């Protein structure tokens, strides 16, 4: 169990849970950001156009603006008790498995969405655990800009309601914001910084991120200073949804919480800071001495102990000018902790006029990390990764003399050879076979490859076919190759990517396709992988050992 010495680790694990829940909402975990169509031509854009023109979103989300990537989501897939995985970009399978000390205690799961906000119970049955906590997931927009405020909706975080051990009638709320998600980071950064038609384009999260050094007057966030425009626009849009959840919590508990925590990693840390600023020093949802009737915050929630809120951020970017820093620290510095690992480039000030320290800095060094990691951790981009921040926090906690023995043993033995592989809640694998071999894969596949995965894959193939029907520089250059891909995709769609429910049948069909059609190796392998994933979704008797002993060993070793 976590204790007071694990506070920073506990809240980082909540941040990892926010990534896990977001990943569960992805309709296409095998290619959520359309990396398989990423060529130096129009194919990826054509694919995204096909997604925009496809059937309405099953969750009722409004269509994404044309200048932003149309990522597909389904909120009803959320299940905090199950691990999940996705392939955000080639060579980076990620498995999320938040510690059971957190997830087994979650009873009710709600999702808050829409305008006006509607809160829906999406609880999944789970017999294991105490179930004395509830979780409220909330959506929000990223990608909104000063020139064009409309952004793209997605799951942005959650609120955990937790009873306090000293008195079960008292409770704490933990408001958690997720960080950025995208495919290839270099492209997301380039597109997010580019302006076409007057606004930034590409991945919505990165459009918000890359406006961090553009300051604006937003009295909802701060009444006396300027804040980073991307984060401010995003936070202003999601405040009503979050406060609706908090009001529902107050009505259910019939009292205010004893403790409030706000946390987030990366983009989530910036949003967490702006949320605290909004409720403490903003004109709209914050304290208005002249007339509290002007406050948009629900009257119940106005009674909460906001001035005692504990803010914890990890690898957070800068969110305002020097006046913002001064105002924030005057109101809040003693209750804010800012965790930064090494020379994390995201957490560095953008220029000399930026704030130098928001809250209390909690620096972490790379020296406590296992051998092999430290060789790369000096690179600022790697220092930003949550799993490395977590390793550094554990190394720091287990080496402090004033930390009780039970805390040091709570994480087993971090120096043991297999410790990190077995226990980490955020794991990265270069190829699918490594994911298959993970002890948590069997449970994760039930979440990421649910029974409707086949229909989701067919939808993906239809969008691919539509994209291939459009002319592109790729099509003009190598038309026969594009026609070959179209033939295979047509066949996959007609056959419902079935080929039977037997591993050997699927393997031989995949091999026949390879002989019959002259496909790019990467494209052929990717289509075979989707067929294999569909089998894993419908046939629970297929194990990782079956796959690695079959002809698919070659495939899963590559992708």
PDB file of C-alpha atoms in Angstrom, residues 272-479:
ATOM      1  CA  UNK A 272      -3.525  21.191 -13.662  1.00  0.00           C
ATOM      2  CA  UNK A 273      -1.735  24.484 -12.958  1.00  0.00           C
ATOM      3  CA  UNK A 274      -4.282  26.464 -14.960  1.00  0.00           C
ATOM      4  CA  UNK A 275      -7.140  24.697 -13.191  1.00  0.00           C
ATOM      5  CA  UNK A 276      -5.772  25.674  -9.784  1.00  0.00           C
ATOM      6  CA  UNK A 277      -5.163  29.213 -11.028  1.00  0.00           C
ATOM      7  CA  UNK A 278      -8.739  29.433 -12.315  1.00  0.00           C
ATOM      8  CA  UNK A 279     -10.341  28.418  -9.005  1.00  0.00           C
ATOM      9  CA  UNK A 280      -7.962  30.462  -6.833  1.00  0.00           C
ATOM     10  CA  UNK A 281      -7.146  33.625  -8.784  1.00  0.00           C
ATOM     11  CA  UNK A 282      -9.432  33.716 -11.831  1.00  0.00           C
ATOM     12  CA  UNK A 283     -12.415  35.996 -12.432  1.00  0.00           C
ATOM     13  CA  UNK A 284     -15.182  33.616 -13.338  1.00  0.00           C
ATOM     14  CA  UNK A 285     -14.731  30.466 -11.317  1.00  0.00           C
ATOM     15  CA  UNK A 286     -12.438  31.786  -8.591  1.00  0.00           C
ATOM     16  CA  UNK A 287     -13.024  33.810  -5.460  1.00  0.00           C
ATOM     17  CA  UNK A 288     -14.763  37.137  -6.270  1.00  0.00           C
ATOM     18  CA  UNK A 289     -14.829  39.283  -3.114  1.00  0.00           C
ATOM     19  CA  UNK A 290     -17.174  41.902  -4.565  1.00  0.00           C
ATOM     20  CA  UNK A 291     -20.048  39.525  -5.248  1.00  0.00           C
ATOM     21  CA  UNK A 292     -19.792  35.739  -5.141  1.00  0.00           C
ATOM     22  CA  UNK A 293     -23.080  35.546  -7.023  1.00  0.00           C
ATOM     23  CA  UNK A 294     -21.019  36.356 -10.123  1.00  0.00           C
ATOM     24  CA  UNK A 295     -19.026  33.167  -9.639  1.00  0.00           C
ATOM     25  CA  UNK A 296     -19.821  30.493 -12.241  1.00  0.00           C
ATOM     26  CA  UNK A 297     -18.723  27.761  -9.834  1.00  0.00           C
ATOM     27  CA  UNK A 298     -21.665  25.772  -8.358  1.00  0.00           C
ATOM     28  CA  UNK A 299     -22.558  27.114  -4.914  1.00  0.00           C
ATOM     29  CA  UNK A 300     -21.816  23.766  -3.231  1.00  0.00           C
ATOM     30  CA  UNK A 301     -18.345  23.646  -4.749  1.00  0.00           C
ATOM     31  CA  UNK A 302     -17.610  27.229  -3.679  1.00  0.00           C
ATOM     32  CA  UNK A 303     -17.476  25.947  -0.089  1.00  0.00           C
ATOM     33  CA  UNK A 304     -14.611  23.551  -0.849  1.00  0.00           C
ATOM     34  CA  UNK A 305     -11.153  24.244   0.686  1.00  0.00           C
ATOM     35  CA  UNK A 306      -9.599  25.456  -2.570  1.00  0.00           C
ATOM     36  CA  UNK A 307      -6.890  27.519  -0.863  1.00  0.00           C
ATOM     37  CA  UNK A 308      -5.545  24.298   0.674  1.00  0.00           C
ATOM     38  CA  UNK A 309      -5.422  22.415  -2.634  1.00  0.00           C
ATOM     39  CA  UNK A 310      -2.266  20.356  -3.196  1.00  0.00           C
ATOM     40  CA  UNK A 311      -0.861  20.725  -6.726  1.00  0.00           C
ATOM     41  CA  UNK A 312       1.670  18.166  -8.040  1.00  0.00           C
ATOM     42  CA  UNK A 313       2.994  18.369 -11.615  1.00  0.00           C
ATOM     43  CA  UNK A 314       5.476  16.170 -13.484  1.00  0.00           C
ATOM     44  CA  UNK A 315       7.535  17.477 -16.411  1.00  0.00           C
ATOM     45  CA  UNK A 316       5.113  20.377 -16.830  1.00  0.00           C
ATOM     46  CA  UNK A 317       5.819  23.122 -19.383  1.00  0.00           C
ATOM     47  CA  UNK A 318       5.648  26.814 -18.504  1.00  0.00           C
ATOM     48  CA  UNK A 319       2.160  28.269 -18.389  1.00  0.00           C
ATOM     49  CA  UNK A 320       2.432  32.053 -18.003  1.00  0.00           C
ATOM     50  CA  UNK A 321       4.560  35.189 -17.868  1.00  0.00           C
ATOM     51  CA  UNK A 322       6.525  36.533 -14.894  1.00  0.00           C
ATOM     52  CA  UNK A 323       3.450  38.244 -13.464  1.00  0.00           C
ATOM     53  CA  UNK A 324       1.626  34.908 -13.579  1.00  0.00           C
ATOM     54  CA  UNK A 325       4.472  33.306 -11.639  1.00  0.00           C
ATOM     55  CA  UNK A 326       4.455  36.055  -9.008  1.00  0.00           C
ATOM     56  CA  UNK A 327       0.677  36.011  -8.582  1.00  0.00           C
ATOM     57  CA  UNK A 328       0.539  32.211  -8.443  1.00  0.00           C
ATOM     58  CA  UNK A 329       3.356  31.893  -5.919  1.00  0.00           C
ATOM     59  CA  UNK A 330       1.900  34.611  -3.699  1.00  0.00           C
ATOM     60  CA  UNK A 331      -1.361  32.687  -3.541  1.00  0.00           C
ATOM     61  CA  UNK A 332      -0.174  29.142  -3.708  1.00  0.00           C
ATOM     62  CA  UNK A 333       3.545  28.341  -3.657  1.00  0.00           C
ATOM     63  CA  UNK A 334       3.548  26.393  -0.385  1.00  0.00           C
ATOM     64  CA  UNK A 335       0.985  23.918  -1.734  1.00  0.00           C
ATOM     65  CA  UNK A 336       2.528  23.317  -5.174  1.00  0.00           C
ATOM     66  CA  UNK A 337       5.242  20.797  -6.044  1.00  0.00           C
ATOM     67  CA  UNK A 338       6.866  20.638  -9.468  1.00  0.00           C
ATOM     68  CA  UNK A 339       8.702  17.377 -10.226  1.00  0.00           C
ATOM     69  CA  UNK A 340      11.380  17.541 -12.949  1.00  0.00           C
ATOM     70  CA  UNK A 341      13.788  14.748 -13.935  1.00  0.00           C
ATOM     71  CA  UNK A 342      17.262  15.746 -15.093  1.00  0.00           C
ATOM     72  CA  UNK A 343      17.344  18.205 -17.970  1.00  0.00           C
ATOM     73  CA  UNK A 344      13.789  17.596 -19.193  1.00  0.00           C
ATOM     74  CA  UNK A 345      13.494  19.905 -22.212  1.00  0.00           C
ATOM     75  CA  UNK A 346       9.718  20.271 -21.856  1.00  0.00           C
ATOM     76  CA  UNK A 347      10.091  21.753 -18.356  1.00  0.00           C
ATOM     77  CA  UNK A 348      12.650  24.382 -19.413  1.00  0.00           C
ATOM     78  CA  UNK A 349      11.568  28.065 -19.639  1.00  0.00           C
ATOM     79  CA  UNK A 350      10.854  29.068 -23.273  1.00  0.00           C
ATOM     80  CA  UNK A 351      12.761  32.361 -23.009  1.00  0.00           C
ATOM     81  CA  UNK A 352      14.293  34.730 -20.499  1.00  0.00           C
ATOM     82  CA  UNK A 353      11.052  36.522 -19.661  1.00  0.00           C
ATOM     83  CA  UNK A 354       9.365  33.283 -18.592  1.00  0.00           C
ATOM     84  CA  UNK A 355       8.716  32.219 -15.049  1.00  0.00           C
ATOM     85  CA  UNK A 356      11.611  30.623 -13.224  1.00  0.00           C
ATOM     86  CA  UNK A 357       9.804  28.613 -10.566  1.00  0.00           C
ATOM     87  CA  UNK A 358       6.134  27.844 -10.059  1.00  0.00           C
ATOM     88  CA  UNK A 359       5.681  26.294  -6.639  1.00  0.00           C
ATOM     89  CA  UNK A 360       8.356  24.194  -4.939  1.00  0.00           C
ATOM     90  CA  UNK A 361      10.751  22.516  -7.377  1.00  0.00           C
ATOM     91  CA  UNK A 362      11.377  18.808  -6.689  1.00  0.00           C
ATOM     92  CA  UNK A 363      14.374  17.961  -8.912  1.00  0.00           C
ATOM     93  CA  UNK A 364      15.229  14.324  -9.625  1.00  0.00           C
ATOM     94  CA  UNK A 365      18.594  13.061 -10.816  1.00  0.00           C
ATOM     95  CA  UNK A 366      19.237  10.206 -13.214  1.00  0.00           C
ATOM     96  CA  UNK A 367      21.853   8.622 -10.970  1.00  0.00           C
ATOM     97  CA  UNK A 368      19.370   6.376  -9.147  1.00  0.00           C
ATOM     98  CA  UNK A 369      18.199   4.752 -12.368  1.00  0.00           C
ATOM     99  CA  UNK A 370      19.269   1.241 -13.409  1.00  0.00           C
ATOM    100  CA  UNK A 371      22.395   0.768 -15.514  1.00  0.00           C
ATOM    101  CA  UNK A 372      21.682   1.161 -19.209  1.00  0.00           C
ATOM    102  CA  UNK A 373      19.012   3.801 -18.674  1.00  0.00           C
ATOM    103  CA  UNK A 374      21.438   6.486 -17.534  1.00  0.00           C
ATOM    104  CA  UNK A 375      23.303   6.212 -20.830  1.00  0.00           C
ATOM    105  CA  UNK A 376      20.319   7.806 -22.554  1.00  0.00           C
ATOM    106  CA  UNK A 377      18.564   9.734 -19.798  1.00  0.00           C
ATOM    107  CA  UNK A 378      20.767  12.790 -20.203  1.00  0.00           C
ATOM    108  CA  UNK A 379      18.835  13.443 -23.390  1.00  0.00           C
ATOM    109  CA  UNK A 380      16.163  15.928 -22.405  1.00  0.00           C
ATOM    110  CA  UNK A 381      13.401  14.181 -24.341  1.00  0.00           C
ATOM    111  CA  UNK A 382      13.915  10.882 -22.507  1.00  0.00           C
ATOM    112  CA  UNK A 383      13.893  12.618 -19.112  1.00  0.00           C
ATOM    113  CA  UNK A 384      10.295  13.543 -19.883  1.00  0.00           C
ATOM    114  CA  UNK A 385       9.034   9.944 -19.966  1.00  0.00           C
ATOM    115  CA  UNK A 386       6.682   9.018 -17.059  1.00  0.00           C
ATOM    116  CA  UNK A 387       8.182   5.550 -16.577  1.00  0.00           C
ATOM    117  CA  UNK A 388      11.648   7.055 -16.027  1.00  0.00           C
ATOM    118  CA  UNK A 389      10.302   9.724 -13.685  1.00  0.00           C
ATOM    119  CA  UNK A 390       8.672   6.899 -11.725  1.00  0.00           C
ATOM    120  CA  UNK A 391      11.902   4.917 -11.578  1.00  0.00           C
ATOM    121  CA  UNK A 392      13.749   7.977 -10.290  1.00  0.00           C
ATOM    122  CA  UNK A 393      11.087   8.598  -7.623  1.00  0.00           C
ATOM    123  CA  UNK A 394      11.315   4.999  -6.421  1.00  0.00           C
ATOM    124  CA  UNK A 395      15.105   5.110  -6.389  1.00  0.00           C
ATOM    125  CA  UNK A 396      14.952   8.337  -4.392  1.00  0.00           C
ATOM    126  CA  UNK A 397      12.378   6.975  -1.905  1.00  0.00           C
ATOM    127  CA  UNK A 398      14.188   3.714  -1.258  1.00  0.00           C
ATOM    128  CA  UNK A 399      17.527   5.425  -0.588  1.00  0.00           C
ATOM    129  CA  UNK A 400      16.334   8.018   1.929  1.00  0.00           C
ATOM    130  CA  UNK A 401      17.369   7.275   5.503  1.00  0.00           C
ATOM    131  CA  UNK A 402      14.159   8.668   7.022  1.00  0.00           C
ATOM    132  CA  UNK A 403      11.885   6.459   4.925  1.00  0.00           C
ATOM    133  CA  UNK A 404      10.343   3.545   6.888  1.00  0.00           C
ATOM    134  CA  UNK A 405      11.425   0.012   6.050  1.00  0.00           C
ATOM    135  CA  UNK A 406       7.934  -0.906   4.841  1.00  0.00           C
ATOM    136  CA  UNK A 407       8.165   1.765   2.159  1.00  0.00           C
ATOM    137  CA  UNK A 408      11.512   0.459   0.991  1.00  0.00           C
ATOM    138  CA  UNK A 409      10.108  -3.051   0.628  1.00  0.00           C
ATOM    139  CA  UNK A 410       6.780  -1.951  -0.865  1.00  0.00           C
ATOM    140  CA  UNK A 411       8.300  -1.982  -4.341  1.00  0.00           C
ATOM    141  CA  UNK A 412       9.979  -5.362  -3.917  1.00  0.00           C
ATOM    142  CA  UNK A 413      13.621  -4.958  -4.906  1.00  0.00           C
ATOM    143  CA  UNK A 414      14.113  -2.291  -7.602  1.00  0.00           C
ATOM    144  CA  UNK A 415      17.601  -3.632  -8.236  1.00  0.00           C
ATOM    145  CA  UNK A 416      16.385  -7.144  -9.025  1.00  0.00           C
ATOM    146  CA  UNK A 417      16.933  -8.101 -12.653  1.00  0.00           C
ATOM    147  CA  UNK A 418      13.252  -8.562 -13.565  1.00  0.00           C
ATOM    148  CA  UNK A 419      11.713  -5.954 -11.250  1.00  0.00           C
ATOM    149  CA  UNK A 420      11.086  -3.253 -13.829  1.00  0.00           C
ATOM    150  CA  UNK A 421       9.769  -5.693 -16.451  1.00  0.00           C
ATOM    151  CA  UNK A 422       7.154  -7.200 -14.132  1.00  0.00           C
ATOM    152  CA  UNK A 423       5.917  -4.276 -12.054  1.00  0.00           C
ATOM    153  CA  UNK A 424       6.050  -1.117 -14.132  1.00  0.00           C
ATOM    154  CA  UNK A 425       2.659   0.402 -15.011  1.00  0.00           C
ATOM    155  CA  UNK A 426       4.046   1.938 -18.239  1.00  0.00           C
ATOM    156  CA  UNK A 427       6.052  -0.405 -20.448  1.00  0.00           C
ATOM    157  CA  UNK A 428       7.364   0.080 -23.980  1.00  0.00           C
ATOM    158  CA  UNK A 429       8.072  -2.782 -26.401  1.00  0.00           C
ATOM    159  CA  UNK A 430       9.813  -2.447 -29.786  1.00  0.00           C
ATOM    160  CA  UNK A 431       7.929  -5.355 -31.428  1.00  0.00           C
ATOM    161  CA  UNK A 432       4.664  -7.240 -30.910  1.00  0.00           C
ATOM    162  CA  UNK A 433       6.312 -10.463 -29.745  1.00  0.00           C
ATOM    163  CA  UNK A 434       7.707  -8.654 -26.690  1.00  0.00           C
ATOM    164  CA  UNK A 435       4.193  -7.493 -25.848  1.00  0.00           C
ATOM    165  CA  UNK A 436       2.877 -11.043 -26.266  1.00  0.00           C
ATOM    166  CA  UNK A 437       5.408 -12.326 -23.758  1.00  0.00           C
ATOM    167  CA  UNK A 438       4.435  -9.845 -21.039  1.00  0.00           C
ATOM    168  CA  UNK A 439       2.597 -11.525 -18.119  1.00  0.00           C
ATOM    169  CA  UNK A 440      -0.177  -8.904 -18.255  1.00  0.00           C
ATOM    170  CA  UNK A 441      -0.894  -9.281 -21.984  1.00  0.00           C
ATOM    171  CA  UNK A 442      -3.699 -11.835 -21.595  1.00  0.00           C
ATOM    172  CA  UNK A 443      -5.772  -9.388 -19.552  1.00  0.00           C
ATOM    173  CA  UNK A 444      -4.789  -6.419 -21.714  1.00  0.00           C
ATOM    174  CA  UNK A 445      -5.950  -8.111 -24.894  1.00  0.00           C
ATOM    175  CA  UNK A 446      -9.465  -8.521 -23.455  1.00  0.00           C
ATOM    176  CA  UNK A 447      -9.574  -4.734 -23.163  1.00  0.00           C
ATOM    177  CA  UNK A 448      -7.786  -3.551 -26.316  1.00  0.00           C
ATOM    178  CA  UNK A 449      -9.069  -6.404 -28.509  1.00  0.00           C
ATOM    179  CA  UNK A 450     -12.679  -6.649 -27.368  1.00  0.00           C
ATOM    180  CA  UNK A 451     -15.239  -8.707 -29.273  1.00  0.00           C
ATOM    181  CA  UNK A 452     -16.090  -5.854 -31.661  1.00  0.00           C
ATOM    182  CA  UNK A 453     -12.480  -5.407 -32.789  1.00  0.00           C
ATOM    183  CA  UNK A 454     -13.290  -7.161 -36.070  1.00  0.00           C
ATOM    184  CA  UNK A 455     -15.914  -4.565 -36.995  1.00  0.00           C
ATOM    185  CA  UNK A 456     -13.562  -1.766 -35.959  1.00  0.00           C
ATOM    186  CA  UNK A 457     -10.850  -3.226 -38.191  1.00  0.00           C
ATOM    187  CA  UNK A 458     -13.266  -3.419 -41.129  1.00  0.00           C
ATOM    188  CA  UNK A 459     -14.070   0.250 -40.607  1.00  0.00           C
ATOM    189  CA  UNK A 460     -10.328   0.971 -40.717  1.00  0.00           C
ATOM    190  CA  UNK A 461      -9.947  -0.983 -43.980  1.00  0.00           C
ATOM    191  CA  UNK A 462     -12.858   0.883 -45.566  1.00  0.00           C
ATOM    192  CA  UNK A 463     -11.198   4.199 -44.762  1.00  0.00           C
ATOM    193  CA  UNK A 464      -7.942   2.850 -46.195  1.00  0.00           C
ATOM    194  CA  UNK A 465      -9.723   1.800 -49.380  1.00  0.00           C
ATOM    195  CA  UNK A 466     -11.330   5.205 -49.734  1.00  0.00           C
ATOM    196  CA  UNK A 467      -7.938   6.850 -49.306  1.00  0.00           C
ATOM    197  CA  UNK A 468      -6.363   4.600 -51.933  1.00  0.00           C
ATOM    198  CA  UNK A 469      -9.104   5.498 -54.426  1.00  0.00           C
ATOM    199  CA  UNK A 470      -7.926   9.114 -54.364  1.00  0.00           C
ATOM    200  CA  UNK A 471      -5.096  10.323 -56.544  1.00  0.00           C
ATOM    201  CA  UNK A 472      -1.844  11.091 -54.782  1.00  0.00           C
ATOM    202  CA  UNK A 473       1.779  11.621 -55.687  1.00  0.00           C
ATOM    203  CA  UNK A 474       2.316   8.040 -54.509  1.00  0.00           C
ATOM    204  CA  UNK A 475      -0.444   6.828 -56.838  1.00  0.00           C
ATOM    205  CA  UNK A 476       0.984   8.665 -59.854  1.00  0.00           C
ATOM    206  CA  UNK A 477       4.467   7.367 -59.158  1.00  0.00           C
ATOM    207  CA  UNK A 478       3.711   3.694 -58.497  1.00  0.00           C
ATOM    208  CA  UNK A 479       0.106   3.063 -59.492  1.00  0.00           C
TER     209      UNK A 479
END
